[in-house]
mmCIF file of C-alpha atoms in Angstrom:
data_model
loop_
_atom_site.group_PDB
_atom_site.id
_atom_site.type_symbol
_atom_site.label_atom_id
_atom_site.label_comp_id
_atom_site.label_asym_id
_atom_site.label_seq_id
_atom_site.Cartn_x
_atom_site.Cartn_y
_atom_site.Cartn_z
ATOM 1 C CA VAL A 1 -15.531 -74.966 -12.360
ATOM 2 C CA GLY A 2 -17.728 -75.339 -9.128
ATOM 3 C CA ALA A 3 -17.033 -72.208 -7.361
ATOM 4 C CA PRO A 4 -15.781 -68.554 -8.203
ATOM 5 C CA ASP A 5 -12.772 -69.233 -6.508
ATOM 6 C CA SER A 6 -11.790 -71.613 -9.153
ATOM 7 C CA ALA A 7 -13.225 -69.143 -12.019
ATOM 8 C CA ARG A 8 -11.319 -66.414 -10.886
ATOM 9 C CA ALA A 9 -8.116 -69.036 -11.240
ATOM 10 C CA LEU A 10 -8.455 -68.247 -15.033
ATOM 11 C CA VAL A 11 -6.693 -64.901 -14.393
ATOM 12 C CA ASN A 12 -3.388 -66.577 -13.739
ATOM 13 C CA LEU A 13 -3.671 -69.379 -15.710
ATOM 14 C CA GLN A 14 -1.086 -69.265 -18.692
ATOM 15 C CA VAL A 15 -2.877 -70.466 -22.032
ATOM 16 C CA PRO A 16 -0.441 -71.764 -24.956
ATOM 17 C CA PRO A 17 -0.506 -69.880 -28.226
ATOM 18 C CA GLY A 18 -3.175 -71.110 -30.264
ATOM 19 C CA CYS A 19 -5.198 -72.754 -27.425
ATOM 20 C CA SER A 20 -8.250 -71.578 -25.942
ATOM 21 C CA VAL A 21 -9.902 -72.299 -22.559
ATOM 22 C CA VAL A 22 -13.954 -72.175 -21.963
ATOM 23 C CA ALA A 23 -14.966 -72.506 -18.284
ATOM 24 C CA PHE A 24 -18.620 -72.676 -17.335
ATOM 25 C CA ALA A 25 -19.456 -72.635 -13.587
ATOM 26 C CA ASP A 26 -21.578 -75.948 -12.946
ATOM 27 C CA ASP A 27 -24.000 -74.177 -10.578
ATOM 28 C CA ALA A 28 -27.482 -72.770 -11.604
ATOM 29 C CA SER A 29 -25.718 -69.436 -12.436
ATOM 30 C CA ASP A 30 -25.421 -67.831 -15.877
ATOM 31 C CA SER A 31 -21.532 -66.901 -15.241
ATOM 32 C CA PHE A 32 -18.885 -67.725 -17.402
ATOM 33 C CA ASP A 33 -15.419 -67.023 -18.217
ATOM 34 C CA LEU A 34 -13.309 -67.576 -21.221
ATOM 35 C CA ARG A 35 -9.442 -66.739 -22.358
ATOM 36 C CA LEU A 36 -9.362 -67.301 -25.900
ATOM 37 C CA ARG A 37 -6.615 -67.953 -28.411
ATOM 38 C CA GLY A 38 -3.923 -67.335 -25.329
ATOM 39 C CA ASP A 39 -3.662 -63.570 -25.485
ATOM 40 C CA ASP A 40 -5.290 -61.295 -22.814
ATOM 41 C CA LEU A 41 -9.209 -61.134 -24.205
ATOM 42 C CA LEU A 42 -10.995 -62.283 -21.495
ATOM 43 C CA PHE A 43 -15.006 -62.298 -21.428
ATOM 44 C CA GLY A 44 -17.008 -63.001 -18.461
ATOM 45 C CA ASP A 45 -18.968 -61.464 -15.261
ATOM 46 C CA LEU A 46 -15.454 -60.734 -13.929
ATOM 47 C CA PHE A 47 -14.115 -58.409 -16.453
ATOM 48 C CA GLY A 48 -15.368 -55.297 -18.375
ATOM 49 C CA GLY A 49 -14.301 -52.754 -21.012
ATOM 50 C CA LEU A 50 -14.472 -55.177 -23.955
ATOM 51 C CA ALA A 51 -14.487 -53.742 -27.466
ATOM 52 C CA ARG A 52 -18.128 -53.602 -29.415
ATOM 53 C CA ALA A 53 -17.594 -56.946 -31.146
ATOM 54 C CA GLU A 54 -15.861 -58.684 -28.159
ATOM 55 C CA ALA A 55 -19.066 -57.812 -26.320
ATOM 56 C CA ALA A 56 -21.367 -58.757 -28.613
ATOM 57 C CA LEU A 57 -19.939 -62.077 -28.919
ATOM 58 C CA ALA A 58 -19.692 -62.552 -24.980
ATOM 59 C CA GLU A 59 -23.428 -61.735 -24.899
ATOM 60 C CA SER A 60 -24.375 -63.977 -27.623
ATOM 61 C CA VAL A 61 -22.573 -66.714 -25.702
ATOM 62 C CA ARG A 62 -24.197 -65.545 -22.441
ATOM 63 C CA GLU A 63 -27.600 -65.889 -24.359
ATOM 64 C CA LEU A 64 -26.684 -69.468 -25.644
ATOM 65 C CA TRP A 65 -25.733 -70.674 -22.805
ATOM 66 C CA ARG A 66 -29.011 -69.581 -20.665
ATOM 67 C CA ARG A 67 -31.195 -71.919 -23.179
ATOM 68 C CA LYS A 68 -29.921 -74.608 -21.452
ATOM 69 C CA ASN A 69 -30.184 -77.104 -24.625
ATOM 70 C CA PHE A 70 -28.076 -79.257 -26.466
ATOM 71 C CA ASP A 71 -28.620 -77.752 -29.600
ATOM 72 C CA ASP A 72 -27.592 -74.455 -28.532
ATOM 73 C CA LEU A 73 -24.570 -75.448 -26.595
ATOM 74 C CA LEU A 74 -23.213 -77.229 -29.686
ATOM 75 C CA PHE A 75 -23.775 -73.734 -31.301
ATOM 76 C CA LEU A 76 -22.134 -71.601 -28.543
ATOM 77 C CA LEU A 77 -18.918 -73.801 -29.206
ATOM 78 C CA LEU A 78 -19.038 -73.538 -33.114
ATOM 79 C CA LEU A 79 -19.619 -69.832 -32.349
ATOM 80 C CA LEU A 80 -16.471 -69.446 -30.440
ATOM 81 C CA ILE A 81 -14.558 -71.789 -33.196
ATOM 82 C CA ASP A 82 -15.659 -69.289 -36.083
ATOM 83 C CA ALA A 83 -14.577 -66.299 -33.770
ATOM 84 C CA CYS A 84 -11.378 -67.517 -32.583
ATOM 85 C CA VAL A 85 -9.876 -70.234 -34.350
ATOM 86 C CA GLU A 86 -11.461 -70.522 -37.865
ATOM 87 C CA PRO A 87 -14.592 -69.695 -39.726
ATOM 88 C CA VAL A 88 -17.472 -71.893 -39.498
ATOM 89 C CA PRO A 89 -19.698 -71.126 -42.675
ATOM 90 C CA ARG A 90 -23.249 -72.367 -40.581
ATOM 91 C CA VAL A 91 -22.160 -69.895 -37.795
ATOM 92 C CA SER A 92 -20.678 -67.277 -39.966
ATOM 93 C CA MET A 93 -23.998 -67.124 -41.989
ATOM 94 C CA THR A 94 -26.134 -67.152 -38.769
ATOM 95 C CA ALA A 95 -24.391 -64.505 -36.753
ATOM 96 C CA GLY A 96 -23.721 -62.251 -39.783
ATOM 97 C CA GLY A 97 -27.155 -61.478 -40.323
ATOM 98 C CA GLY A 98 -27.293 -63.131 -44.002
ATOM 99 C CA GLY A 99 -24.240 -60.927 -45.239
ATOM 100 C CA GLY A 100 -24.456 -60.194 -48.992
ATOM 101 C CA GLY A 101 -25.218 -56.561 -48.314
ATOM 102 C CA GLY A 102 -26.340 -55.995 -44.918
ATOM 103 C CA GLN A 103 -29.607 -54.715 -44.275
ATOM 104 C CA ILE A 104 -29.701 -52.518 -47.267
ATOM 105 C CA GLY A 105 -29.324 -55.630 -49.706
ATOM 106 C CA LEU A 106 -32.027 -57.597 -47.728
ATOM 107 C CA ILE A 107 -34.877 -54.470 -48.247
ATOM 108 C CA TRP A 108 -33.634 -53.947 -51.812
ATOM 109 C CA CYS A 109 -34.222 -57.949 -52.547
ATOM 110 C CA MET A 110 -37.412 -57.807 -50.554
ATOM 111 C CA LEU A 111 -38.873 -54.801 -52.516
ATOM 112 C CA THR A 112 -37.634 -55.702 -55.796
ATOM 113 C CA ASN A 113 -38.720 -59.089 -55.960
ATOM 114 C CA CYS A 114 -41.677 -59.603 -53.346
ATOM 115 C CA ARG A 115 -43.363 -56.178 -53.091
ATOM 116 C CA GLU A 116 -46.535 -57.373 -52.958
ATOM 117 C CA GLU A 117 -46.117 -60.145 -50.620
ATOM 118 C CA VAL A 118 -44.239 -57.766 -48.063
ATOM 119 C CA VAL A 119 -46.885 -55.284 -48.474
ATOM 120 C CA ALA A 120 -49.726 -57.887 -47.990
ATOM 121 C CA CYS A 121 -47.952 -59.176 -44.738
ATOM 122 C CA VAL A 122 -47.063 -55.944 -42.895
ATOM 123 C CA THR A 123 -50.343 -54.698 -43.326
ATOM 124 C CA ASP A 124 -52.281 -57.877 -42.045
ATOM 125 C CA PRO A 125 -52.189 -58.109 -38.100
ATOM 126 C CA GLU A 126 -51.423 -61.815 -37.880
ATOM 127 C CA CYS A 127 -48.862 -61.868 -40.559
ATOM 128 C CA LYS A 128 -47.038 -58.820 -39.082
ATOM 129 C CA ALA A 129 -47.209 -60.476 -35.541
ATOM 130 C CA ALA A 130 -45.527 -63.338 -36.831
ATOM 131 C CA LEU A 131 -42.493 -61.160 -38.455
ATOM 132 C CA ASP A 132 -42.231 -58.989 -35.049
ATOM 133 C CA CYS A 133 -42.274 -61.907 -33.233
ATOM 134 C CA LEU A 134 -39.334 -63.606 -35.333
ATOM 135 C CA THR A 135 -37.226 -60.441 -34.911
ATOM 136 C CA GLY A 136 -37.425 -60.223 -31.151
ATOM 137 C CA CYS A 137 -35.823 -64.241 -31.132
ATOM 138 C CA GLY A 138 -31.967 -64.478 -30.266
ATOM 139 C CA LEU A 139 -29.343 -65.659 -32.077
ATOM 140 C CA ASN A 140 -30.137 -69.372 -33.866
ATOM 141 C CA ASP A 141 -33.338 -69.383 -31.543
ATOM 142 C CA GLN A 142 -34.964 -72.196 -33.205
ATOM 143 C CA VAL A 143 -37.146 -72.552 -30.216
ATOM 144 C CA CYS A 144 -38.451 -69.232 -30.461
ATOM 145 C CA SER A 145 -38.593 -69.264 -34.198
ATOM 146 C CA TYR A 146 -40.815 -71.872 -34.516
ATOM 147 C CA GLN A 147 -43.092 -71.007 -31.554
ATOM 148 C CA CYS A 148 -43.502 -67.869 -33.597
ATOM 149 C CA ILE A 149 -44.377 -69.776 -36.784
ATOM 150 C CA VAL A 150 -46.711 -72.508 -35.116
ATOM 151 C CA SER A 151 -48.373 -69.481 -33.277
ATOM 152 C CA HIS A 152 -48.873 -67.135 -36.172
ATOM 153 C CA GLU A 153 -48.942 -68.995 -39.548
ATOM 154 C CA SER A 154 -51.273 -67.914 -41.881
ATOM 155 C CA PRO A 155 -51.711 -67.998 -45.764
ATOM 156 C CA LEU A 156 -49.703 -64.600 -46.230
ATOM 157 C CA PHE A 157 -47.076 -65.685 -44.304
ATOM 158 C CA GLU A 158 -46.367 -68.426 -45.890
ATOM 159 C CA ARG A 159 -46.451 -66.497 -49.205
ATOM 160 C CA PHE A 160 -43.905 -64.041 -47.720
ATOM 161 C CA SER A 161 -41.736 -66.514 -46.698
ATOM 162 C CA GLN A 162 -41.706 -68.348 -50.042
ATOM 163 C CA CYS A 163 -40.931 -65.382 -51.979
ATOM 164 C CA VAL A 164 -38.516 -63.450 -49.400
ATOM 165 C CA LEU A 165 -36.200 -66.801 -48.158
ATOM 166 C CA GLN A 166 -37.200 -69.970 -50.237
ATOM 167 C CA ARG A 167 -37.579 -68.428 -54.027
ATOM 168 C CA HIS A 168 -34.948 -65.418 -53.737
ATOM 169 C CA ASN A 169 -32.932 -66.084 -50.483
ATOM 170 C CA CYS A 170 -32.999 -62.308 -49.690
ATOM 171 C CA MET A 171 -31.233 -63.320 -46.345
ATOM 172 C CA LYS A 172 -28.336 -65.425 -48.502
ATOM 173 C CA ASN A 173 -28.647 -67.854 -45.955
ATOM 174 C CA ALA A 174 -27.220 -71.402 -45.880
ATOM 175 C CA ALA A 175 -27.668 -74.439 -43.925
ATOM 176 C CA GLU A 176 -26.766 -78.189 -44.586
ATOM 177 C CA VAL A 177 -28.213 -81.426 -43.150
ATOM 178 C CA PRO A 178 -25.895 -82.306 -39.976
ATOM 179 C CA ALA A 179 -23.611 -85.196 -40.954
ATOM 180 C CA GLU A 180 -23.048 -86.178 -37.233
ATOM 181 C CA PRO A 181 -23.543 -88.082 -35.282
ATOM 182 C CA VAL A 182 -23.603 -91.161 -37.592
ATOM 183 C CA VAL A 183 -26.336 -93.126 -36.668
ATOM 184 C CA GLU A 184 -26.882 -96.385 -38.319
ATOM 185 C CA PRO A 185 -30.550 -97.857 -38.864
ATOM 186 C CA MET A 186 -31.296 -101.147 -36.976
ATOM 187 C CA ALA A 187 -30.160 -104.122 -39.037
ATOM 188 C CA GLU A 188 -32.809 -106.625 -38.287
ATOM 189 C CA PHE A 189 -36.349 -107.049 -37.321
ATOM 190 C CA ARG A 190 -38.160 -109.836 -36.076
ATOM 191 C CA GLY A 191 -35.086 -112.253 -36.517
ATOM 192 C CA GLN A 192 -34.479 -110.875 -40.111
ATOM 193 C CA PRO A 193 -32.383 -108.665 -42.299
ATOM 194 C CA LEU A 194 -34.339 -105.567 -42.342
ATOM 195 C CA THR A 195 -35.840 -104.637 -45.880
ATOM 196 C CA HIS A 196 -36.977 -101.732 -47.589
ATOM 197 C CA GLU A 197 -40.823 -103.033 -47.212
ATOM 198 C CA ALA A 198 -40.166 -103.797 -43.661
ATOM 199 C CA ALA A 199 -38.934 -100.572 -42.661
ATOM 200 C CA GLU A 200 -41.692 -99.045 -44.228
ATOM 201 C CA GLU A 201 -44.158 -101.216 -42.498
ATOM 202 C CA ILE A 202 -42.548 -100.190 -39.064
ATOM 203 C CA LEU A 203 -43.054 -96.570 -39.796
ATOM 204 C CA ILE A 204 -46.816 -97.464 -40.916
ATOM 205 C CA GLY A 205 -47.172 -99.050 -37.512
ATOM 206 C CA TRP A 206 -50.332 -98.930 -36.108
ATOM 207 C CA LEU A 207 -52.535 -97.148 -38.926
ATOM 208 C CA GLY A 208 -55.334 -98.908 -39.650
ATOM 209 C CA LYS A 209 -55.894 -100.161 -36.095
ATOM 210 C CA GLU A 210 -55.565 -96.731 -34.991
ATOM 211 C CA ARG A 211 -55.849 -93.249 -36.961
ATOM 212 C CA HIS A 212 -52.531 -92.771 -36.585
ATOM 213 C CA SER A 213 -49.318 -94.772 -36.909
ATOM 214 C CA TRP A 214 -47.469 -93.566 -33.762
ATOM 215 C CA LYS A 215 -47.851 -91.418 -30.911
ATOM 216 C CA VAL A 216 -44.602 -89.366 -29.574
ATOM 217 C CA VAL A 217 -43.722 -90.362 -26.158
ATOM 218 C CA THR A 218 -40.663 -88.422 -26.247
ATOM 219 C CA GLY A 219 -38.401 -85.854 -28.220
ATOM 220 C CA GLN A 220 -35.170 -84.593 -27.959
ATOM 221 C CA ASN A 221 -35.066 -81.495 -29.988
ATOM 222 C CA ALA A 222 -36.309 -78.539 -27.863
ATOM 223 C CA ALA A 223 -37.881 -76.952 -30.864
ATOM 224 C CA TYR A 224 -39.815 -79.416 -32.696
ATOM 225 C CA ASP A 225 -40.315 -82.246 -30.322
ATOM 226 C CA ILE A 226 -41.961 -80.653 -27.528
ATOM 227 C CA PHE A 227 -45.528 -80.207 -28.585
ATOM 228 C CA PRO A 228 -48.774 -82.042 -27.113
ATOM 229 C CA ASN A 229 -50.150 -84.845 -29.066
ATOM 230 C CA GLN A 230 -48.069 -85.592 -31.513
ATOM 231 C CA HIS A 231 -49.601 -88.170 -33.896
ATOM 232 C CA GLN A 232 -47.254 -89.283 -36.446
ATOM 233 C CA ILE A 233 -49.357 -90.881 -39.553
ATOM 234 C CA PHE A 234 -47.232 -92.777 -42.339
ATOM 235 C CA TYR A 235 -48.661 -94.034 -45.199
ATOM 236 C CA ARG A 236 -48.362 -95.115 -49.102
ATOM 237 C CA GLY A 237 -49.810 -92.812 -51.779
ATOM 238 C CA LYS A 238 -52.035 -93.625 -54.662
ATOM 239 C CA ARG A 239 -48.797 -93.417 -56.911
ATOM 240 C CA LYS A 240 -46.675 -96.047 -57.291
ATOM 241 C CA ARG A 241 -43.615 -95.815 -54.464
ATOM 242 C CA SER A 242 -45.109 -92.822 -52.881
ATOM 243 C CA PHE A 243 -44.969 -92.697 -49.495
ATOM 244 C CA TRP A 244 -46.260 -89.721 -47.238
ATOM 245 C CA TYR A 245 -45.528 -88.461 -43.529
ATOM 246 C CA ASP A 246 -48.221 -86.118 -41.832
ATOM 247 C CA PRO A 247 -47.299 -85.079 -38.251
ATOM 248 C CA VAL A 248 -50.441 -83.474 -36.710
ATOM 249 C CA PHE A 249 -49.899 -82.015 -33.284
ATOM 250 C CA GLN A 250 -50.966 -79.377 -30.940
ATOM 251 C CA ALA A 251 -49.226 -75.837 -30.802
ATOM 252 C CA ARG A 252 -49.791 -73.647 -27.650
ATOM 253 C CA LYS A 253 -50.201 -70.120 -28.999
ATOM 254 C CA PHE A 254 -48.692 -67.322 -26.639
ATOM 255 C CA ASP A 255 -52.163 -66.375 -25.457
ATOM 256 C CA GLY A 256 -52.482 -70.001 -24.323
ATOM 257 C CA GLU A 257 -54.817 -71.246 -26.891
ATOM 258 C CA LEU A 258 -54.193 -74.900 -28.169
ATOM 259 C CA VAL A 259 -54.279 -75.359 -31.963
ATOM 260 C CA TRP A 260 -54.211 -78.219 -34.285
ATOM 261 C CA ARG A 261 -51.004 -77.950 -36.760
ATOM 262 C CA ARG A 262 -50.264 -80.321 -39.952
ATOM 263 C CA ARG A 263 -47.346 -80.980 -41.878
ATOM 264 C CA HIS A 264 -47.218 -82.999 -45.118
ATOM 265 C CA TYR A 265 -43.538 -84.743 -45.913
ATOM 266 C CA ARG A 266 -42.801 -86.503 -49.075
ATOM 267 C CA VAL A 267 -40.939 -89.578 -48.160
ATOM 268 C CA ARG A 268 -37.937 -91.643 -50.089
ATOM 269 C CA ARG A 269 -36.028 -94.518 -49.519
ATOM 270 C CA GLY A 270 -32.689 -94.220 -48.719
ATOM 271 C CA LYS A 271 -29.969 -96.573 -50.001
ATOM 272 C CA VAL A 272 -29.451 -98.512 -46.650
ATOM 273 C CA PRO A 273 -33.050 -100.203 -45.163
ATOM 274 C CA GLY A 274 -34.133 -98.073 -42.149
ATOM 275 C CA THR A 275 -32.959 -94.421 -43.815
ATOM 276 C CA PHE A 276 -35.474 -92.374 -45.228
ATOM 277 C CA TYR A 277 -34.957 -88.814 -47.390
ATOM 278 C CA PHE A 278 -38.042 -86.343 -45.990
ATOM 279 C CA SER A 279 -38.825 -82.858 -47.786
ATOM 280 C CA VAL A 280 -41.666 -80.722 -46.621
ATOM 281 C CA LEU A 281 -42.770 -77.079 -47.636
ATOM 282 C CA ASP A 282 -43.152 -75.667 -43.681
ATOM 283 C CA ASN A 283 -44.734 -72.122 -43.932
ATOM 284 C CA GLY A 284 -43.137 -71.288 -47.358
ATOM 285 C CA VAL A 285 -39.666 -72.786 -46.720
ATOM 286 C CA ILE A 286 -38.423 -76.258 -47.638
ATOM 287 C CA SER A 287 -36.912 -78.400 -45.302
ATOM 288 C CA ASN A 288 -34.890 -81.627 -45.823
ATOM 289 C CA GLU A 289 -34.055 -84.340 -43.503
ATOM 290 C CA PHE A 290 -32.789 -87.553 -42.898
ATOM 291 C CA TRP A 291 -34.408 -90.013 -40.763
ATOM 292 C CA ARG A 292 -33.215 -93.611 -39.681
ATOM 293 C CA ILE A 293 -34.816 -96.050 -37.519
ATOM 294 C CA ALA A 294 -32.927 -96.632 -34.728
ATOM 295 C CA ASP A 295 -34.976 -99.596 -33.458
ATOM 296 C CA ALA A 296 -38.225 -100.749 -32.839
ATOM 297 C CA ALA A 297 -39.716 -103.503 -31.102
ATOM 298 C CA ASP A 298 -40.817 -106.905 -32.889
ATOM 299 C CA ASP A 299 -44.593 -106.146 -31.669
ATOM 300 C CA LEU A 300 -44.335 -102.443 -32.474
ATOM 301 C CA SER A 301 -44.530 -101.696 -29.213
ATOM 302 C CA TRP A 302 -42.092 -99.110 -29.388
ATOM 303 C CA THR A 303 -39.885 -97.348 -31.919
ATOM 304 C CA VAL A 304 -37.082 -94.737 -31.774
ATOM 305 C CA LEU A 305 -36.686 -92.455 -34.726
ATOM 306 C CA TYR A 306 -33.313 -90.128 -35.497
ATOM 307 C CA TYR A 307 -33.367 -87.362 -37.939
ATOM 308 C CA ALA A 308 -30.896 -84.630 -39.066
ATOM 309 C CA GLY A 309 -32.264 -81.700 -41.081
ATOM 310 C CA ALA A 310 -32.150 -78.144 -42.751
ATOM 311 C CA ALA A 311 -34.083 -75.268 -43.772
ATOM 312 C CA SER A 312 -31.420 -74.042 -45.907
ATOM 313 C CA ALA A 313 -33.302 -70.774 -46.886
ATOM 314 C CA ALA A 314 -33.875 -69.923 -43.263
ATOM 315 C CA GLY A 315 -30.339 -70.906 -42.168
ATOM 316 C CA GLN A 316 -31.284 -73.385 -39.766
ATOM 317 C CA ALA A 317 -29.750 -76.910 -39.375
ATOM 318 C CA TYR A 318 -31.064 -79.304 -36.417
ATOM 319 C CA THR A 319 -30.899 -83.161 -35.005
ATOM 320 C CA GLY A 320 -33.421 -84.784 -33.182
ATOM 321 C CA ALA A 321 -34.821 -87.909 -32.008
ATOM 322 C CA VAL A 322 -38.607 -89.101 -31.090
ATOM 323 C CA PHE A 323 -39.581 -92.162 -28.912
ATOM 324 C CA ALA A 324 -43.149 -93.466 -29.973
ATOM 325 C CA THR A 325 -45.698 -95.888 -29.203
ATOM 326 C CA ARG A 326 -49.248 -96.766 -29.984
ATOM 327 C CA ASP A 327 -50.782 -94.655 -27.721
ATOM 328 C CA GLY A 328 -48.205 -92.410 -26.579
ATOM 329 C CA GLN A 329 -47.395 -93.860 -22.938
ATOM 330 C CA TRP A 330 -44.385 -95.702 -21.726
ATOM 331 C CA PRO A 331 -43.829 -99.180 -22.810
ATOM 332 C CA ALA A 332 -43.594 -102.239 -20.422
ATOM 333 C CA GLU A 333 -40.345 -101.441 -17.797
ATOM 334 C CA SER A 334 -38.858 -104.483 -19.382
ATOM 335 C CA GLU A 335 -38.364 -102.675 -22.525
ATOM 336 C CA PHE A 336 -36.411 -99.563 -21.028
ATOM 337 C CA ALA A 337 -33.218 -100.920 -21.018
ATOM 338 C CA ARG A 338 -33.465 -101.123 -25.138
ATOM 339 C CA VAL A 339 -35.129 -97.932 -25.268
ATOM 340 C CA GLU A 340 -32.039 -96.372 -23.479
ATOM 341 C CA ALA A 341 -29.408 -98.490 -25.730
ATOM 342 C CA ALA A 342 -31.488 -97.517 -28.828
ATOM 343 C CA HIS A 343 -31.033 -93.656 -27.662
ATOM 344 C CA ALA A 344 -27.512 -94.272 -26.552
ATOM 345 C CA LYS A 345 -26.627 -95.209 -30.299
ATOM 346 C CA CYS A 346 -28.031 -91.714 -31.418
ATOM 347 C CA GLY A 347 -25.607 -90.115 -29.098
ATOM 348 C CA ILE A 348 -28.648 -89.275 -26.549
ATOM 349 C CA LYS A 349 -29.089 -89.939 -22.695
ATOM 350 C CA LEU A 350 -32.568 -90.352 -21.354
ATOM 351 C CA TRP A 351 -32.270 -87.159 -19.089
ATOM 352 C CA GLU A 352 -31.887 -85.172 -22.230
ATOM 353 C CA LEU A 353 -35.453 -85.868 -23.737
ATOM 354 C CA PHE A 354 -38.674 -84.080 -23.241
ATOM 355 C CA GLU A 355 -41.814 -85.804 -22.217
ATOM 356 C CA VAL A 356 -44.645 -84.955 -24.504
ATOM 357 C CA GLU A 357 -47.986 -83.970 -22.945
ATOM 358 C CA ASN A 358 -50.717 -86.714 -24.357
ATOM 359 C CA TYR A 359 -54.625 -87.361 -23.596
ATOM 360 C CA PRO A 360 -57.236 -88.304 -25.754
ATOM 361 C CA CYS A 361 -57.825 -86.460 -28.971
ATOM 362 C CA PRO A 362 -61.010 -87.380 -30.729
ATOM 363 C CA ASP A 363 -61.396 -83.893 -32.565
ATOM 364 C CA ALA A 364 -57.707 -84.377 -33.992
ATOM 365 C CA PRO A 365 -57.564 -83.915 -37.662
ATOM 366 C CA LEU A 366 -55.746 -87.404 -38.469
ATOM 367 C CA GLY A 367 -57.476 -87.961 -41.839
ATOM 368 C CA LEU A 368 -54.992 -88.723 -44.656
ATOM 369 C CA LEU A 369 -54.358 -86.498 -47.316
ATOM 370 C CA ASP A 370 -54.018 -87.473 -51.619
ATOM 371 C CA ASP A 371 -51.056 -87.371 -53.511
#
């Protein structure tokens, strides 16, 4: 709705039983009004006196709406479905703070199974800062959470997370790799049917001629695709059929300092050429991802890679896409239509993308790691 008068018209709207209406102002404001399940339950700036649970749901919706990104808008809608239509496991687990005994159960699990790791973390300033930062993040705020992690990551924090979350799942989290949208990989490359070997060569890209395979130009995910100078390094290991992916990127800490960060993914071929399964231990928590080569230019001047993933022990699921070139700069204008089409097959419009800050980085730690 485009005006307050239109929003106020919801008051007189007759909503059929079992149906819901969500109306958001299309201006820059954060206002919204909801009528749920066809009853008299109304949320929004026009209405007050809500019960505690209803007010908490309304505030969660407001917070998600203010973030203005596709992941949080999707979670907002799932949150409403979970509250008013039928349970959504992903939402119920996240919104419920982990369930399984609440805060008492969480504390008991931590102190029973991870006492040494907990004490070491809370008595270390940097590790404690990471915990305090994460505590301040809002519902399902992956942008805030990952910014906290890359700003304060340390061996103590990794051991804390690996024990509390990954090994013992004290928060009773769960998340699955999103199955939607269904994104098919490119079927042909250089006029021939795509093979597993050719798909791996696309990922390896410019490695050898450059110290990296690809440099990211744009990304879609507001939490994971926005860091400056994202170098992608794909390479075969020494062991038979071993394949690795190392993203090396800069993270801007809360105090403004730029620091280099690196992750080390194991990569396995999917059933269909151009599809891959990735896994990584990121600050103590395992993430599993399903990647697809949406498209790539015959001369390797660019590629579009789509991924869907989940860190189950952290209760987070996510999707995204990266558009990369040899040097992190946009390709020739003649390629734009095909680049746009590659994003479209992933359900992504170009205006959704975040442009990555790129500049020469002779000091980037881009060496290959052993198996």
